[in-house]
C-alpha positions as CSV (number, residue, x, y, z in Angstrom):
1,L,-21.2,4.3,-21.7
2,L,-23.8,2.1,-19.8
3,V,-24.1,-0.2,-22.6
4,H,-20.6,-1.4,-22.3
5,P,-20.4,-4.8,-20.4
6,R,-17.9,-3.5,-18.1
7,F,-20.2,-1.0,-16.7
8,Q,-23.7,-2.9,-16.6
9,W,-23.7,-2.4,-12.8
10,A,-24.1,1.3,-13.4
11,C,-27.6,0.6,-14.9
12,S,-29.1,-0.4,-11.5
13,D,-27.3,2.7,-9.9
14,Q,-29.1,4.7,-12.5
15,Q,-32.4,3.2,-11.8
16,E,-32.1,3.7,-8.0
17,L,-31.1,7.3,-8.6
18,R,-34.3,8.0,-10.7
19,M,-36.4,6.4,-7.9
20,E,-34.9,9.1,-5.6
21,D,-36.2,11.8,-8.0
22,C,-32.8,12.9,-8.8
23,S,-32.5,15.1,-11.9
24,E,-31.0,13.8,-15.2
25,F,-27.9,16.0,-14.6
26,T,-27.4,14.7,-11.2
27,I,-27.7,11.2,-12.3
28,K,-25.3,11.5,-15.2
29,T,-22.6,13.1,-13.0
30,R,-23.0,10.6,-10.3
31,I,-22.8,7.7,-12.7
32,L,-19.8,9.2,-14.5
33,S,-18.0,9.7,-11.1
34,R,-18.6,6.1,-10.2
35,V,-17.6,4.7,-13.6
36,L,-14.3,6.8,-13.3
37,E,-13.7,5.6,-9.8
38,S,-14.3,2.0,-11.0
39,C,-11.7,2.5,-13.9
40,E,-9.1,4.1,-11.7
41,N,-9.5,1.3,-9.0
42,E,-9.1,-1.4,-11.7
43,I,-5.9,0.4,-13.1
44,L,-4.4,0.8,-9.7
45,T,-5.0,-3.0,-9.0
46,L,-3.3,-3.9,-12.3
47,L,-0.3,-1.6,-11.3
48,Q,-0.2,-2.9,-7.8
49,R,-0.2,-6.5,-8.9
50,S,2.5,-5.8,-11.6
51,F,4.8,-4.1,-9.1
52,H,4.2,-7.0,-6.6
53,L,5.2,-9.5,-9.3
54,Q,8.4,-7.7,-10.0
55,G,9.5,-7.5,-6.3
56,W,8.5,-4.1,-5.5
57,I,6.3,-3.1,-2.3
58,T,3.3,-1.0,-2.7
59,R,3.3,1.4,0.5
60,S,0.2,3.3,-0.2
61,K,-2.5,4.1,-2.7
62,I,-3.4,7.8,-2.9
63,F,-6.0,8.8,-5.3
64,D,-4.5,8.1,-8.7
65,S,-1.0,7.2,-7.5
66,L,0.9,4.6,-5.7
67,I,3.9,4.9,-3.4
68,V,6.2,1.9,-4.0
69,E,9.5,0.9,-2.6
70,K,12.1,-1.5,-4.2
71,G,11.8,-4.8,-2.3
72,P,14.5,-7.3,-1.4
73,T,13.6,-9.6,-4.4
74,A,13.4,-6.7,-6.9
75,H,15.9,-6.9,-9.7
76,K,14.7,-4.2,-12.0
77,N,15.1,-0.5,-11.8
78,L,12.0,1.8,-11.6
79,P,11.8,2.8,-15.3
80,D,11.9,-1.0,-16.4
81,V,9.2,-1.7,-13.7
82,L,7.2,1.1,-15.0
83,D,7.3,-0.2,-18.7
84,T,6.3,-3.7,-17.5
85,A,3.4,-2.2,-15.6
86,E,2.2,-0.2,-18.5
87,N,2.3,-3.3,-20.8
88,A,0.3,-5.1,-18.1
89,C,-2.4,-2.4,-18.4
90,K,-2.2,-2.5,-22.1
91,M,-2.9,-6.2,-22.2
92,Q,-6.2,-5.4,-20.3
93,G,-7.2,-2.6,-22.7
94,W,-5.9,0.3,-20.7
95,D,-3.4,2.7,-22.5
96,V,-1.7,4.4,-19.7
97,V,1.6,6.3,-19.3
98,L,3.4,6.0,-15.8
99,V,5.7,8.6,-14.6
100,E,7.7,9.0,-11.4
101,K,6.5,11.9,-9.3
102,D,9.1,14.2,-7.7
103,L,8.6,14.4,-3.9
104,N,10.6,17.4,-3.8
105,G,13.6,15.9,-1.9
106,K,11.2,14.7,1.0
107,E,11.6,11.0,0.0
108,D,15.0,10.8,1.8
109,R,13.8,12.3,5.0
110,P,13.3,9.9,7.9
111,I,9.5,9.4,8.7
112,K,9.0,10.2,12.4
113,T,6.6,7.3,13.1
114,V,8.9,4.7,11.2
115,E,12.0,5.9,13.2
116,E,10.1,5.8,16.4
117,A,8.9,2.2,15.7
118,R,12.7,1.2,14.8
119,Q,13.8,2.6,18.0
120,V,11.2,0.8,20.1
121,L,12.2,-2.5,18.3
122,R,15.9,-1.8,18.9
123,E,15.1,-1.3,22.7
124,L,12.9,-4.4,22.7
125,S,15.7,-6.4,21.1
126,I,18.3,-5.0,23.7
127,G,15.9,-5.7,26.4
128,T,15.2,-9.2,25.4
129,S,19.0,-9.7,25.0
130,E,19.5,-8.4,28.5
131,S,16.7,-10.3,29.9
132,K,18.1,-13.6,28.4
133,R,21.5,-12.8,29.8
134,K,20.2,-12.2,33.3
135,S,18.1,-15.3,33.2
136,R,21.2,-17.4,32.1
137,S,23.3,-15.8,34.8
138,K,20.6,-16.5,37.5
139,A,20.4,-20.0,36.2
140,K,24.1,-20.5,36.7
141,R,24.1,-19.1,40.1
142,M,21.1,-21.3,41.2
143,A,22.9,-24.4,39.7
144,S,25.8,-23.6,41.8
145,G,23.5,-23.3,44.9
146,F,23.9,-19.5,45.4
147,D,21.2,-17.0,44.3
148,V,21.7,-13.3,45.1
149,D,17.9,-12.9,45.3
150,D,18.1,-14.9,48.5
151,I,20.2,-12.4,50.3
152,E,18.2,-9.9,52.2
């Protein structure tokens, strides 16, 4: 594994672990873990790029998965996007099969923090509109020489 050009970086990791007096078993398991993590990250990056180029938005990377959402510029449905992403991986030497994971019906439930943020934005928008309306009204009153704020 370490002779493959893609993983030459692991040789220096191996030497460092030997200098720390780690057992050969520990060295092998740590190196394998790092190599797998590197491969996983490379594949996830390829997938994320492929989804992005097809107009899909990556909302989260979770271990060996991506949570994606169809963006406003997306024209393909998910199965077609998955096929394109698989082909992008194949072109880089990775033979992967992508599947849509079931979220057990929870994908349609509103996310509390998102709903709260939307409410705040609505309130800010309403408040901004109300504030602008009051400012225009006050400007009109002042232009006519009468300002309610002057009355005590």
